[in-house]
CSV table of C-alpha atoms in Angstrom, one decimal:
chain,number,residue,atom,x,y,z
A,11,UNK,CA,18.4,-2.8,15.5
A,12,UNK,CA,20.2,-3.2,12.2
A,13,UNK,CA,17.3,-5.1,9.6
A,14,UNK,CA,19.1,-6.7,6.4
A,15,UNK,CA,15.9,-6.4,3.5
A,16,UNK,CA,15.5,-9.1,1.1
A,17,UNK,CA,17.8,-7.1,-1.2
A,18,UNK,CA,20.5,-7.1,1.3
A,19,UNK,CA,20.4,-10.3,1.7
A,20,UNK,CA,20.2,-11.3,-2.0
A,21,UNK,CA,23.4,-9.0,-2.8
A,22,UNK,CA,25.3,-10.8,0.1
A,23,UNK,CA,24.7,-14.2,-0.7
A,24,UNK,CA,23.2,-14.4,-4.1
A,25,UNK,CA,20.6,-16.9,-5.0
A,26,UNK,CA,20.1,-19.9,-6.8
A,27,UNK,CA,17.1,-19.5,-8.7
A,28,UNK,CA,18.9,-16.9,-10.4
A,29,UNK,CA,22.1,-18.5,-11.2
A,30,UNK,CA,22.7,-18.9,-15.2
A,31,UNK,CA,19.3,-17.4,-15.8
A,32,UNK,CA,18.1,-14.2,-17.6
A,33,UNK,CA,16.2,-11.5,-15.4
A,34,UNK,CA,13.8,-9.3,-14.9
A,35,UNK,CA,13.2,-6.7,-12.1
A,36,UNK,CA,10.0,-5.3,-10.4
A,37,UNK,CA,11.2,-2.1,-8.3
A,38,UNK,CA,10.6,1.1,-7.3
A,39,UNK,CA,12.2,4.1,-5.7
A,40,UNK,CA,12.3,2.2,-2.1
A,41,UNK,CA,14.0,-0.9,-3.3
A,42,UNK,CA,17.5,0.0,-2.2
A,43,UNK,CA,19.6,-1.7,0.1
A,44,UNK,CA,20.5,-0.3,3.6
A,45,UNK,CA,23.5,2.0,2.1
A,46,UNK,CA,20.1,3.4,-0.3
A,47,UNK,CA,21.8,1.4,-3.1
A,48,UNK,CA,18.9,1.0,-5.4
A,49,UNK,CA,18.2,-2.2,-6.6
A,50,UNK,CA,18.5,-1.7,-10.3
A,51,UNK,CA,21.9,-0.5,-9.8
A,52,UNK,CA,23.1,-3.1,-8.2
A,53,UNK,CA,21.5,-6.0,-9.6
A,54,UNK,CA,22.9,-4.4,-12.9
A,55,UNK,CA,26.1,-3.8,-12.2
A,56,UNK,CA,26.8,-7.6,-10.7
A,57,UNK,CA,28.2,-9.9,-13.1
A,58,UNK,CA,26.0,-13.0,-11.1
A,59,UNK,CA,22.9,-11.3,-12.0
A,60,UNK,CA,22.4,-11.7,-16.3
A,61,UNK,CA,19.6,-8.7,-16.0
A,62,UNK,CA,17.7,-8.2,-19.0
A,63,UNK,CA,14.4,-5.9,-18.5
A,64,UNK,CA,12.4,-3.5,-15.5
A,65,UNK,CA,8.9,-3.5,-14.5
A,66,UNK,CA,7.8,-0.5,-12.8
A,67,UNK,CA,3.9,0.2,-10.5
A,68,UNK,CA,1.7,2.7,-9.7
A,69,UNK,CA,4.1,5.9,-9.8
A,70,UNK,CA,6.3,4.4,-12.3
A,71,UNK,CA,10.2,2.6,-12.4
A,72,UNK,CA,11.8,5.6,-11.1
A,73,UNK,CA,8.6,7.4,-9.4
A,74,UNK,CA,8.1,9.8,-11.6
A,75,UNK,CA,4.6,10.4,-11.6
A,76,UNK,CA,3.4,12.7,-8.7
A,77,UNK,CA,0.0,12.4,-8.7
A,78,UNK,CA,-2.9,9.6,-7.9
A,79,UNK,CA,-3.8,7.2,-10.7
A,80,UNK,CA,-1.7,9.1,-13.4
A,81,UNK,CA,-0.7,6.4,-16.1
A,82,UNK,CA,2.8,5.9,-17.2
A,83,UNK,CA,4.1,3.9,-20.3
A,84,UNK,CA,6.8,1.9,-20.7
A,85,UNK,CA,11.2,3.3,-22.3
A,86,UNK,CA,14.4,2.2,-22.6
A,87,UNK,CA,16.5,2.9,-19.2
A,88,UNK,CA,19.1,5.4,-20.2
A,89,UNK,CA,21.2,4.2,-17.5
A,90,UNK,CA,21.3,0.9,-18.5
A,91,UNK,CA,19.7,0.6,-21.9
A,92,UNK,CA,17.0,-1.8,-21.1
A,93,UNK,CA,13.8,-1.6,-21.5
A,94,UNK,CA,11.5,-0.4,-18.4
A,95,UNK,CA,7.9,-1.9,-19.0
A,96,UNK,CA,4.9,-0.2,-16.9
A,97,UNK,CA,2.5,-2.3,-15.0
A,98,UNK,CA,0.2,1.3,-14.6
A,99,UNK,CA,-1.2,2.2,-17.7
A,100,UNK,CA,-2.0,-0.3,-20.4
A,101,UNK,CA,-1.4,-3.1,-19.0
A,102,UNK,CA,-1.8,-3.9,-15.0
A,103,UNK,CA,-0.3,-7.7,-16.0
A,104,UNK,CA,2.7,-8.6,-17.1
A,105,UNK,CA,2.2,-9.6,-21.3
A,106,UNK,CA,3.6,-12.6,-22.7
A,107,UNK,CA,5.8,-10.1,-25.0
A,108,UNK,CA,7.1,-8.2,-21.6
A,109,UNK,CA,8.2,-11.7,-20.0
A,110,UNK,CA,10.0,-12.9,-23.2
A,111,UNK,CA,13.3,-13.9,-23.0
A,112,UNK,CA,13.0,-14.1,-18.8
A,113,UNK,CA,13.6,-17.2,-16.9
A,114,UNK,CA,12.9,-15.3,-13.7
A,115,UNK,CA,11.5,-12.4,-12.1
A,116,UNK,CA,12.9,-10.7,-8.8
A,117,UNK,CA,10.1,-8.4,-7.1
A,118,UNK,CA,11.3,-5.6,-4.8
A,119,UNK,CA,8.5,-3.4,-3.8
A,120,UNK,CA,8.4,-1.9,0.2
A,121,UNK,CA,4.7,-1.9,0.8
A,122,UNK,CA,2.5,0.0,3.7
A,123,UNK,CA,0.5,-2.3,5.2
A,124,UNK,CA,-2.7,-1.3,3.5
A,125,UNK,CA,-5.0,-2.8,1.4
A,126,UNK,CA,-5.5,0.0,-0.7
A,127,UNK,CA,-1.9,0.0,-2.0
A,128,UNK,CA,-1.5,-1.2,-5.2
A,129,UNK,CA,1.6,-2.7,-5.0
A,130,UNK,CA,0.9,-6.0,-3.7
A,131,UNK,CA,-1.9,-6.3,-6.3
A,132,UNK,CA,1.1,-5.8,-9.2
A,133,UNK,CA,2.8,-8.3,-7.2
A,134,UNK,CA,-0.5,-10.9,-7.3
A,135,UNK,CA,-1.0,-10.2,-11.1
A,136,UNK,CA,3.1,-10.7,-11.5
A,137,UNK,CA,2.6,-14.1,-9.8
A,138,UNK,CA,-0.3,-15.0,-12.2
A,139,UNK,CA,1.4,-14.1,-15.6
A,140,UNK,CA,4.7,-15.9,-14.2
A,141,UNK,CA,2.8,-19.2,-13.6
A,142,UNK,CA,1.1,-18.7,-16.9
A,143,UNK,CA,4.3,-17.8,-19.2
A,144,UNK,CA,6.5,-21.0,-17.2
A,145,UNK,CA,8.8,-17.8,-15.3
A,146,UNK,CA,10.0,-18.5,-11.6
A,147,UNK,CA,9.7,-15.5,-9.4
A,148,UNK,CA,12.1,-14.5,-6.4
A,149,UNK,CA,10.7,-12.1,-4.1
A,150,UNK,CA,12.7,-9.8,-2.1
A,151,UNK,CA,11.0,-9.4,1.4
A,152,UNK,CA,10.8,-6.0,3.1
A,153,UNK,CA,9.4,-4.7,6.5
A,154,UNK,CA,5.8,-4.2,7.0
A,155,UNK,CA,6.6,-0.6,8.3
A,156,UNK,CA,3.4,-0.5,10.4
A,157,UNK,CA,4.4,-4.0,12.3
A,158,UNK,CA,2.0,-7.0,12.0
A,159,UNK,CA,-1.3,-5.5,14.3
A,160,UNK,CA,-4.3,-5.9,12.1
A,161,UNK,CA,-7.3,-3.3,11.7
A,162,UNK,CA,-10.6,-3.4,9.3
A,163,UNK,CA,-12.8,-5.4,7.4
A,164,UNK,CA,-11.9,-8.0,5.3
A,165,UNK,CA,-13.0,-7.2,1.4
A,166,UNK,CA,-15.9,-8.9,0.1
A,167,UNK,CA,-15.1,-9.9,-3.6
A,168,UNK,CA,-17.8,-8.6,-5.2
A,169,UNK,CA,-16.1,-5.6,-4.4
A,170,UNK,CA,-13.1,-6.9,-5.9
A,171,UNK,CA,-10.7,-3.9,-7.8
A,172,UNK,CA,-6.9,-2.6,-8.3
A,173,UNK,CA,-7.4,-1.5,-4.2
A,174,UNK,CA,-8.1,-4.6,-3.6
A,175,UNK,CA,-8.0,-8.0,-5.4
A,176,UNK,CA,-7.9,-10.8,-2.0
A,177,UNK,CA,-9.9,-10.9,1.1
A,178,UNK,CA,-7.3,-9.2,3.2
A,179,UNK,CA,-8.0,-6.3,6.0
A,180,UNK,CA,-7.5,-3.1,6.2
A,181,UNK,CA,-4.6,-2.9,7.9
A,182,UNK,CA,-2.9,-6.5,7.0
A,183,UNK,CA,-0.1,-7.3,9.0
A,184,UNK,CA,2.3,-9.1,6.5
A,185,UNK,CA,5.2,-8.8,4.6
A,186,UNK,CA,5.2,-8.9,0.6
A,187,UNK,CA,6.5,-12.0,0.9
A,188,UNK,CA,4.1,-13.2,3.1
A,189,UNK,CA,1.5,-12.1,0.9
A,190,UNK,CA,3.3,-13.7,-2.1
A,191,UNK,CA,2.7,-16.9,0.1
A,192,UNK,CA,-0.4,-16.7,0.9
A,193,UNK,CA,-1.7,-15.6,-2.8
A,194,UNK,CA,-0.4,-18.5,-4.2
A,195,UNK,CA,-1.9,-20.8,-1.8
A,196,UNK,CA,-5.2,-19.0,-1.4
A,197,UNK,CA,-5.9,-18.7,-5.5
A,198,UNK,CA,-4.0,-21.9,-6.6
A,199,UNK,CA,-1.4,-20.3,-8.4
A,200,UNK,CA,1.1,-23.1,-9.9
A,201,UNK,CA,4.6,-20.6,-9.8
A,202,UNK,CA,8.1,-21.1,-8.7
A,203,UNK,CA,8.0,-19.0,-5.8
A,204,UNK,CA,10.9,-17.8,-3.8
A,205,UNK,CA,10.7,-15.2,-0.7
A,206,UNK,CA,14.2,-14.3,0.3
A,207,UNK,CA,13.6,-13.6,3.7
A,208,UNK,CA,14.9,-10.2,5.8
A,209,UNK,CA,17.1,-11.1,9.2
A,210,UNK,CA,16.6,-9.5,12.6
A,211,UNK,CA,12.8,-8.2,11.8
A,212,UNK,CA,10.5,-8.8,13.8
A,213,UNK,CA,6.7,-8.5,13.3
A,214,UNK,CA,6.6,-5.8,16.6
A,215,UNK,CA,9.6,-3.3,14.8
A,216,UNK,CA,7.6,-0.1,13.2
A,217,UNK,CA,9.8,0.9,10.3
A,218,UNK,CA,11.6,3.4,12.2
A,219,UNK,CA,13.4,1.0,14.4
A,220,UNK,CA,15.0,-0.8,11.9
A,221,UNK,CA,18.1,0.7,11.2
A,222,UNK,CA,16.9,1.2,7.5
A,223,UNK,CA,16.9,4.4,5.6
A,224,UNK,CA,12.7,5.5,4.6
A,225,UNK,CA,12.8,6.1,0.8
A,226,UNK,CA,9.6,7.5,-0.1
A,227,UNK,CA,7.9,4.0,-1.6
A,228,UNK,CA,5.4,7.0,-3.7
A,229,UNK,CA,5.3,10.7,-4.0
A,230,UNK,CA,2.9,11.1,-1.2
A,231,UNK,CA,3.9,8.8,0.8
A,232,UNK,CA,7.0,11.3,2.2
A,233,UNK,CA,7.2,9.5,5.6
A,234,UNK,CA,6.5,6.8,8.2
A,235,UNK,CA,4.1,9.1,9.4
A,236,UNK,CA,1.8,9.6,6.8
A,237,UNK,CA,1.8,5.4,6.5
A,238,UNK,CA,1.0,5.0,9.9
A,239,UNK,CA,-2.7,7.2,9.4
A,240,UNK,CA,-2.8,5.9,5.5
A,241,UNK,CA,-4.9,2.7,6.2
A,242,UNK,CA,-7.6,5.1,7.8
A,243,UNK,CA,-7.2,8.3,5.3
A,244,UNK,CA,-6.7,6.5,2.5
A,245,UNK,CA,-10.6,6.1,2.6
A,246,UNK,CA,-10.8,10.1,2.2
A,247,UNK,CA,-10.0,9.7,-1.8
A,248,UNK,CA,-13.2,8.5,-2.2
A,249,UNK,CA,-14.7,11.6,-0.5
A,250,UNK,CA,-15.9,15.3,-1.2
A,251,UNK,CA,-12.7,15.9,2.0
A,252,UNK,CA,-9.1,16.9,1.1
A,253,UNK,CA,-6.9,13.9,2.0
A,254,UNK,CA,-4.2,16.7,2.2
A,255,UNK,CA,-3.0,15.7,-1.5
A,256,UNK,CA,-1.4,19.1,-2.7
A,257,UNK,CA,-0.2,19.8,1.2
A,258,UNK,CA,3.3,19.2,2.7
A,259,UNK,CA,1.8,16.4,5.0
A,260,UNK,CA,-0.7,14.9,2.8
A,261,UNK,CA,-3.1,12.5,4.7
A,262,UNK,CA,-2.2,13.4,8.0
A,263,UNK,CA,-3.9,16.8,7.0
A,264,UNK,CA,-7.4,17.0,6.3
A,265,UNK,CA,-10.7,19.1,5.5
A,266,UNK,CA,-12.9,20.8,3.0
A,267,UNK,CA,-14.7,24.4,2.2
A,268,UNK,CA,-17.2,24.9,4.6
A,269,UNK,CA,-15.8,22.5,7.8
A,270,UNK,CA,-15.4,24.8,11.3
A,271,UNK,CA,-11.7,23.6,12.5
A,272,UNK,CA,-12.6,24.3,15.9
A,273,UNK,CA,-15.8,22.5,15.8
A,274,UNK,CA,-14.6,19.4,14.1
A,275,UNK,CA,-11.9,19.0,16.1
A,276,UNK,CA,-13.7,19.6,19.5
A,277,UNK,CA,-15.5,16.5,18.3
A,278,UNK,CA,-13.0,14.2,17.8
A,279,UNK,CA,-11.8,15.2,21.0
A,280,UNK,CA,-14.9,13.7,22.9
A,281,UNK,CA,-14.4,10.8,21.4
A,282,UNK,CA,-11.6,10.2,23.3
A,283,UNK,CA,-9.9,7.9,20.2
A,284,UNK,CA,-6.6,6.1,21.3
A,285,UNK,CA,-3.2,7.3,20.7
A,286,UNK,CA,-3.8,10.0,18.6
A,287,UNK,CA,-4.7,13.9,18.9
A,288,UNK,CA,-6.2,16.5,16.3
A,289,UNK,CA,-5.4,20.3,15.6
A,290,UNK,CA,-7.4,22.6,14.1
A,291,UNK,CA,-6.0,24.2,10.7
A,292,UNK,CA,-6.8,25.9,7.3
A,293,UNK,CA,-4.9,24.9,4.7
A,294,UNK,CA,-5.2,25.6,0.6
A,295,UNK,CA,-4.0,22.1,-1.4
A,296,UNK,CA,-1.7,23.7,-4.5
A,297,UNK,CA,-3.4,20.3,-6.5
A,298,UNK,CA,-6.1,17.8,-6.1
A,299,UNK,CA,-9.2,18.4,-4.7
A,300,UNK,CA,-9.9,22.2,-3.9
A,301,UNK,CA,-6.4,23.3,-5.3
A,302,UNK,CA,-6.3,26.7,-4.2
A,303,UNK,CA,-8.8,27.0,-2.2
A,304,UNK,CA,-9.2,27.6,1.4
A,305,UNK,CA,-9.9,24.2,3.5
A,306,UNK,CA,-11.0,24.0,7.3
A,307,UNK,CA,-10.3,20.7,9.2
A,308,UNK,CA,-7.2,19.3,11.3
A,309,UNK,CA,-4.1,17.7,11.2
A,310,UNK,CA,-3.7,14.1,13.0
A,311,UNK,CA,-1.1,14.1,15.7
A,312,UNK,CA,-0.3,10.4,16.4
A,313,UNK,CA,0.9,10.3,20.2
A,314,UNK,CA,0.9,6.6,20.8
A,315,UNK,CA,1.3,4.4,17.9
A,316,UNK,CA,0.9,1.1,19.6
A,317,UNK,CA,-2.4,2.0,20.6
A,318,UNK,CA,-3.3,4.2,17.1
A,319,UNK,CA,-6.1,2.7,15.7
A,320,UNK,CA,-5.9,4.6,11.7
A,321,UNK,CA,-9.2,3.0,10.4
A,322,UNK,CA,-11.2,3.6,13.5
A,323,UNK,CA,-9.8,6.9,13.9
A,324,UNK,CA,-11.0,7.9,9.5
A,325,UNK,CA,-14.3,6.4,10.7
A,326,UNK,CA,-14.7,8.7,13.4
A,327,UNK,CA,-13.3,11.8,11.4
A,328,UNK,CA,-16.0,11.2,8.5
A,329,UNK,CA,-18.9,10.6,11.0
A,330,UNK,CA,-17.3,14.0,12.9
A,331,UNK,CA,-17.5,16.0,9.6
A,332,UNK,CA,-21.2,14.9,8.8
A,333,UNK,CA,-22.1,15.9,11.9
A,334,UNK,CA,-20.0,19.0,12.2
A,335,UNK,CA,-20.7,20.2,8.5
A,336,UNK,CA,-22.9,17.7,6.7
A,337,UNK,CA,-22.7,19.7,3.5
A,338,UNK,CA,-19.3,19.2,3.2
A,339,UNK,CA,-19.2,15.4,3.4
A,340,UNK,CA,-20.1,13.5,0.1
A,341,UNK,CA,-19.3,10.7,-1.3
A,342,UNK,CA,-17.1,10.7,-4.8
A,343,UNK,CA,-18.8,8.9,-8.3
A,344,UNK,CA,-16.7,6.9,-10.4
A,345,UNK,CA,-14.7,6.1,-12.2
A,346,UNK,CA,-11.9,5.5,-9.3
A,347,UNK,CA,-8.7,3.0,-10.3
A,348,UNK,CA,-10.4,1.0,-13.3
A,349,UNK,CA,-13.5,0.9,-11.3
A,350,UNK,CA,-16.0,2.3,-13.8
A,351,UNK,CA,-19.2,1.7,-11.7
A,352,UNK,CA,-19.6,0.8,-8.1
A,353,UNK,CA,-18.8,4.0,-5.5
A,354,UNK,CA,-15.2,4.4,-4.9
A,355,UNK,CA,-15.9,4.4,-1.4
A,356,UNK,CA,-17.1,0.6,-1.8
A,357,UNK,CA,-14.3,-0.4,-3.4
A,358,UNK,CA,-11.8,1.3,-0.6
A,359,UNK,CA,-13.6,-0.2,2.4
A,360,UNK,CA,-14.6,-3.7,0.3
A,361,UNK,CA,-18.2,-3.4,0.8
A,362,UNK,CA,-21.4,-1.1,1.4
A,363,UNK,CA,-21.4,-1.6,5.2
A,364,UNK,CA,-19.1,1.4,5.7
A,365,UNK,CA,-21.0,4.3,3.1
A,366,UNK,CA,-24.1,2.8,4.9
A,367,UNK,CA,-23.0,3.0,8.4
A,368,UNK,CA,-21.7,6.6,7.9
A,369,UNK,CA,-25.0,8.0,6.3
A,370,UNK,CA,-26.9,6.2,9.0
A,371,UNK,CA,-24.8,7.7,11.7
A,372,UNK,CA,-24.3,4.7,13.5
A,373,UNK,CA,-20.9,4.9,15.9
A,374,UNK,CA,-18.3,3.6,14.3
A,375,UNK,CA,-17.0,1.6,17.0
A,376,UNK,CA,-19.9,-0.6,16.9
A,377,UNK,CA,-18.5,-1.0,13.1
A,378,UNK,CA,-14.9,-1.9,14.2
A,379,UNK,CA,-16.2,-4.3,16.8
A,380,UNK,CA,-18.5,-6.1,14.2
A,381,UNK,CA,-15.0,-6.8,12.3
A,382,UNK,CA,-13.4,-8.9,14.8
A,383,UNK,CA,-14.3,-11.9,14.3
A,384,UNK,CA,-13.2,-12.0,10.9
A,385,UNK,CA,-9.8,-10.3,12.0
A,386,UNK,CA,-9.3,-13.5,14.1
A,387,UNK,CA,-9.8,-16.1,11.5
A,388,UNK,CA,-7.9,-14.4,9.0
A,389,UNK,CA,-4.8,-14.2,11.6
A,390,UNK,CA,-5.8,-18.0,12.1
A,391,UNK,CA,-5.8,-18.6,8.2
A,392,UNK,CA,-2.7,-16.4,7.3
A,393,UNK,CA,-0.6,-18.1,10.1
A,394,UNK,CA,1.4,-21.1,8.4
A,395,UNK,CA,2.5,-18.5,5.6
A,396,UNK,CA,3.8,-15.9,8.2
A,397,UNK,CA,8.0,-15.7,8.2
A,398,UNK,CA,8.7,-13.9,11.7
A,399,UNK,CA,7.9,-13.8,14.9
């Protein structure tokens, strides 16, 4: 299969809502084209395309910061001499000063599939300063890497925060452009929105099928593997456990001081979880949690990713460490992305059922199955806004 991104598409045809009109660009290191032409570049270079300032996420406009939540401020691009603004640091929102002088703004972030990811969430708070500054906003569309299957609870907003600002699971399913559909709908947000849709995806292609070059979308996000178990581990930053941060394979490795590899992972293995197998390991992270210091716990093994259930599978593994090495298992305090006072395990999993569940020791299958119902009526819900089969 040979997938043509949003970008592709743009740079083949062009667009009319960009025609005669002065432009600004959301990217990242992902968004190039299928010949890993990045975005900037090319837009830039393109005499249709009057480009006149970048925005740049979580990780910054070129990726340079490594680490979790590590602020970045804004510079003039010395490859093109304009000026890159940061949405991660000061400001989360475009200002009226950053979208001066722009009649639109083109969006080209490759996302997950995970709540957590802050990406879409720059994308929903683009959406919002656009409508309120009169700017029209084109969004390139992207593959979901991890298809459209759906996992998780959907977030209660109370528990609303940069990991999650929309009552969306998990594991979600969608495109950006989906989601940039569906935010404007579901929070009344009066933009001029455009979705330049991909050709030949299809909501059943993993990433890996695509014909499409994987371009790290963040540091620690190296490959399609670590996204697959991300919308599970991801959960483990809000823990006392090593989400593998400082590691060569971080959140498919996992552990702390004190856990028995062995033990743990003899576990997991009676719990007979689908598509996926654990080995035992030590491991010291070079940064992060426990930097140089010896870790027990496993490495996930996906073996079926159809049948790979990620958030099931982190439910099991913290339940299997508490039970394995209790001491070992706690959960983090604030502050945790701008969240200066509810748990940062609450405002991962949306809510206090999951911190509740695991200290109760309740089997976390009875969890996931109390989460169906909701998974079916947001499918129903986020239907008319979907762009592929």
């Amino acid at each position: 299969m040979s997938v043509l991104t949003g970008l592709d598409v743009l740079m083949r045809d062009g667009h009319a809502a960009l025609s005669g009109r002065r432009v600004g660009l959301l990217c990242h290191p992902a968004s190039v084209d299928g010949r890993l032409g990045h975005a900037a570049a090319l837009l830039h270079a393109d005499p249709r395309f009057d480009l006149r300032a970048f925005f740049g996420p979580q990780h910054g406009f070129r990726g340079e910061t490594q680490d979790n939540m590590i602020e970045w401020t804004g510079y003039t691009d010395p490859a093109t001499g304009l000026p890159a603004y940061s949405l991660y640091g000061e400001h989360r929102k475009p200002t009226a000063a950053m979208l001066e002088g722009l009649d639109v703004l083109v969006i080209d972030l490759q996302d997950v599939g995970a709540r957590y990811y802050t990406f879409i969430w720059t994308m929903l708070l683009c959406l919002e300063a656009c409508a309120e500054h009169d700017v029209a906003v084109v969004v390139l569309d992207r593959p979901n890497p991890l298809g459209g299957e759906r996992e998780g609870n959907l977030l209660d907003m109370d528990f609303t925060s940069f990991v999650g600002l929309a009552p969306i699971p998990m594991r979600h399913g969608l495109t950006a452009g989906e989601l940039a559909r569906w935010f404007v709908a579901r929070f009344g947000i009066e933009v001029d929105l455009h979705v330049v849709a991909m050709e030949s995806w299809r909501r059943s292609t993993l990433f890996d099928a695509t014909g499409l070059p994987w371009v790290m979308p963040s540091p620690n996000m190296p490959t399609l593997d670590t996204a697959v178990v991300y919308p599970g581990q991801c959960l483990l930053e809000a823990t006392s456990l090593s989400e593998g941060r400082g590691t060569t394979r971080p959140f498919e490795i996992f552990g702390a001081p004190g856990v028995d590899p062995g033990a743990l992972v003899d576990h997991l293995a009676g719990r007979a979880l689908p598509g996926v197998a654990f080995r035992p390991l030590h491991f010291q992270p070079t940064f992060q949690k426990h930097a140089g210091v010896i870790c027990g716990g496993a490495q996930i093994h996906v073996t079926d990713r159809d049948i790979f259930r990620p958030v099931l599978t982190t439910l099991e593994i913290l339940t299997g460490v508490k039970t394995v090495a209790p001491d070992a298992l706690a959960w983090n305090p604030p502050p945790y992305e701008y969240e200066t006072v509810k748990p940062p395990i609450d405002i991962l999993a949306g809510g206090t059922t999951l911190r509740e569940v695991v200290d109760a020791g309740v089997d976390p299958r009875d969890l996931a199955s109390s989460w169906e119902s909701d998974l079916q009526g947001f499918t129903a819900e986020i239907r008319e806004f979907e762009l592929y089969d």
